[in-house]
Coordinates of C-alpha atoms in Angstrom, one line a residue:
M4 CA 159.7 22.8 91.7
N5 CA 160.5 25.0 88.8
N6 CA 156.8 25.1 87.5
A7 CA 155.6 26.1 91.0
M8 CA 157.6 29.3 91.4
E9 CA 160.2 31.5 89.7
Q10 CA 163.7 30.2 89.7
E11 CA 165.0 33.1 91.6
E12 CA 162.6 32.5 94.5
L13 CA 163.5 28.8 94.5
E14 CA 167.2 29.6 94.6
Q15 CA 166.6 31.9 97.6
I16 CA 164.7 29.1 99.4
L17 CA 167.5 26.6 98.7
D18 CA 170.3 29.0 99.7
Q19 CA 168.6 30.0 102.9
A20 CA 168.1 26.3 103.8
V21 CA 171.7 25.3 103.0
Q22 CA 173.2 28.1 105.0
D23 CA 170.9 27.7 108.0
V24 CA 171.0 23.9 108.2
T25 CA 174.8 23.8 107.7
E26 CA 175.4 26.3 110.4
R27 CA 173.0 24.7 112.9
T28 CA 173.8 21.1 112.4
A29 CA 177.5 21.2 111.6
G30 CA 178.8 24.6 112.8
V31 CA 180.1 25.5 109.4
H32 CA 179.4 28.8 107.7
L33 CA 179.1 28.5 103.9
Y34 CA 179.5 31.4 101.6
Q35 CA 177.7 31.4 98.3
G36 CA 180.1 31.7 95.4
G37 CA 183.7 30.6 95.4
Q38 CA 185.4 27.8 93.6
S39 CA 183.8 24.6 92.4
S40 CA 184.6 21.4 94.1
G41 CA 187.9 19.7 93.8
D42 CA 188.8 16.1 92.9
D43 CA 188.0 14.3 96.2
L44 CA 184.2 14.5 96.2
C45 CA 181.2 12.8 97.7
T46 CA 177.6 13.2 96.4
V47 CA 174.3 12.9 98.2
Q48 CA 171.2 12.8 96.1
I49 CA 167.4 12.7 96.6
T50 CA 164.5 12.6 94.2
F51 CA 161.1 14.2 94.9
D52 CA 158.7 11.4 94.1
R53 CA 155.5 13.3 95.0
G54 CA 154.6 16.9 94.6
F55 CA 157.5 17.9 92.4
N56 CA 159.2 15.8 89.8
T57 CA 162.7 17.1 90.5
S58 CA 165.8 16.0 92.4
L59 CA 168.5 17.7 94.4
T60 CA 172.2 16.7 94.5
L61 CA 174.8 17.9 96.9
C62 CA 178.3 17.4 95.5
A63 CA 180.9 18.4 98.1
D64 CA 184.6 18.2 98.9
T65 CA 185.1 15.1 101.1
S66 CA 187.1 17.3 103.5
L67 CA 184.1 19.7 103.9
L68 CA 181.8 16.8 104.7
Y69 CA 184.4 15.4 107.1
R70 CA 184.7 18.7 108.9
M71 CA 180.9 19.0 109.2
A72 CA 180.6 15.4 110.5
C73 CA 183.4 16.0 113.1
N74 CA 181.8 19.2 114.3
S75 CA 178.3 17.6 114.5
F76 CA 179.6 14.5 116.4
H77 CA 182.0 16.7 118.5
E78 CA 184.8 14.3 117.5
E79 CA 188.3 14.9 116.1
S80 CA 187.9 12.2 113.5
V81 CA 185.1 10.1 112.0
S82 CA 185.1 6.8 110.1
P83 CA 184.1 6.6 106.5
K84 CA 180.9 4.9 107.6
D85 CA 180.1 7.8 110.0
L86 CA 180.9 10.2 107.2
E87 CA 178.4 8.5 104.9
E88 CA 175.7 8.4 107.6
F89 CA 176.2 12.0 108.6
S90 CA 176.1 13.1 105.0
K91 CA 172.8 11.3 104.4
E92 CA 171.2 12.6 107.6
Y93 CA 172.4 16.1 107.0
F94 CA 170.9 16.0 103.5
N95 CA 167.7 14.5 104.8
V96 CA 167.3 17.4 107.2
L97 CA 168.2 19.9 104.5
C98 CA 165.7 18.5 102.1
G99 CA 163.0 18.4 104.8
R100 CA 163.6 22.1 105.4
I101 CA 163.4 22.7 101.7
A102 CA 160.2 20.7 101.4
G103 CA 158.6 22.7 104.3
A104 CA 159.6 26.0 102.7
M105 CA 158.3 24.9 99.3
F106 CA 155.0 23.9 100.9
R107 CA 154.6 27.3 102.6
A108 CA 155.4 29.0 99.3
T109 CA 153.3 26.9 96.9
Q110 CA 150.8 24.9 99.1
V111 CA 152.0 21.8 97.1
P112 CA 152.8 18.9 99.5
S113 CA 155.8 16.9 98.5
H114 CA 157.7 13.7 99.4
F115 CA 161.3 12.7 98.7
G116 CA 162.9 9.3 98.9
P117 CA 165.8 8.5 101.2
P118 CA 169.1 10.2 100.4
V119 CA 171.7 8.1 98.5
F120 CA 175.4 8.5 99.1
Y121 CA 178.1 8.2 96.4
H122 CA 181.9 8.5 96.4
G123 CA 182.8 10.9 93.6
R124 CA 180.5 13.0 91.4
Y125 CA 177.1 11.5 90.6
E126 CA 174.6 12.8 88.0
P127 CA 171.1 11.3 88.1
E128 CA 170.0 9.6 84.8
G129 CA 167.1 11.1 82.9
R130 CA 167.7 14.5 84.6
E131 CA 169.3 17.7 83.5
V132 CA 170.7 20.6 85.5
Q133 CA 168.4 23.5 85.9
F134 CA 170.8 25.5 88.2
V135 CA 173.7 25.1 90.6
L136 CA 174.4 27.0 93.8
T137 CA 178.1 26.9 94.6
Y138 CA 179.5 27.4 98.2
S139 CA 182.8 27.5 100.0
N140 CA 183.9 27.9 103.5
E141 CA 186.9 29.7 105.1
Y142 CA 189.2 26.8 104.3
S143 CA 188.3 26.9 100.5
E144 CA 186.4 23.7 100.8
G145 CA 183.5 23.7 98.4
A146 CA 180.1 22.3 97.7
Q147 CA 177.5 22.5 95.0
L148 CA 173.7 22.1 95.4
I149 CA 172.4 21.1 92.1
H150 CA 168.7 21.3 91.1
H151 CA 167.8 18.7 88.5
V152 CA 164.7 18.5 86.4
P153 CA 163.6 15.8 84.0
C154 CA 165.3 16.0 80.6
S155 CA 163.3 18.1 78.2
D156 CA 163.0 15.2 75.8
N157 CA 161.2 13.2 78.6
G158 CA 158.1 15.4 78.2
G159 CA 157.3 15.1 81.9
D160 CA 155.5 17.7 84.0
V161 CA 157.9 18.9 86.6
S162 CA 155.2 19.9 89.0
G163 CA 154.2 16.3 89.5
K164 CA 150.5 17.2 89.1
T165 CA 148.3 15.0 87.0

């Protein structure tokens, strides 16, 4: 994604998608900035395997994802399995929104694989962080959306074009 447009424009697309999808699907308002995530974390990760050679990772306080899942399901509590399923579906919707916005901005069609859920912090191998957007809510629960690109020593073309 970073070869297709300026980083600032990409950050704006990602930020708008995060705030809109989170508000609409989970009824949680996230503010950009704030503290980084705490110790009890979950991570959801996808890799764009066509169109862009990048990946996105959402690393969030478990309590934030739990709050979002409860709001989305209209329940007072959810099981760990429900939390995982919600997190993957939420991230799938978020990445779909991002892919659509990226297509409108660049005319490059893209495809990403299914979201993968991890307990704790996960860093994809062979990737390096290009930038991080940090969020928090009114309960000081935090999340980070991390944009990864291939490690510079891999020599890969980030745009995915051949």
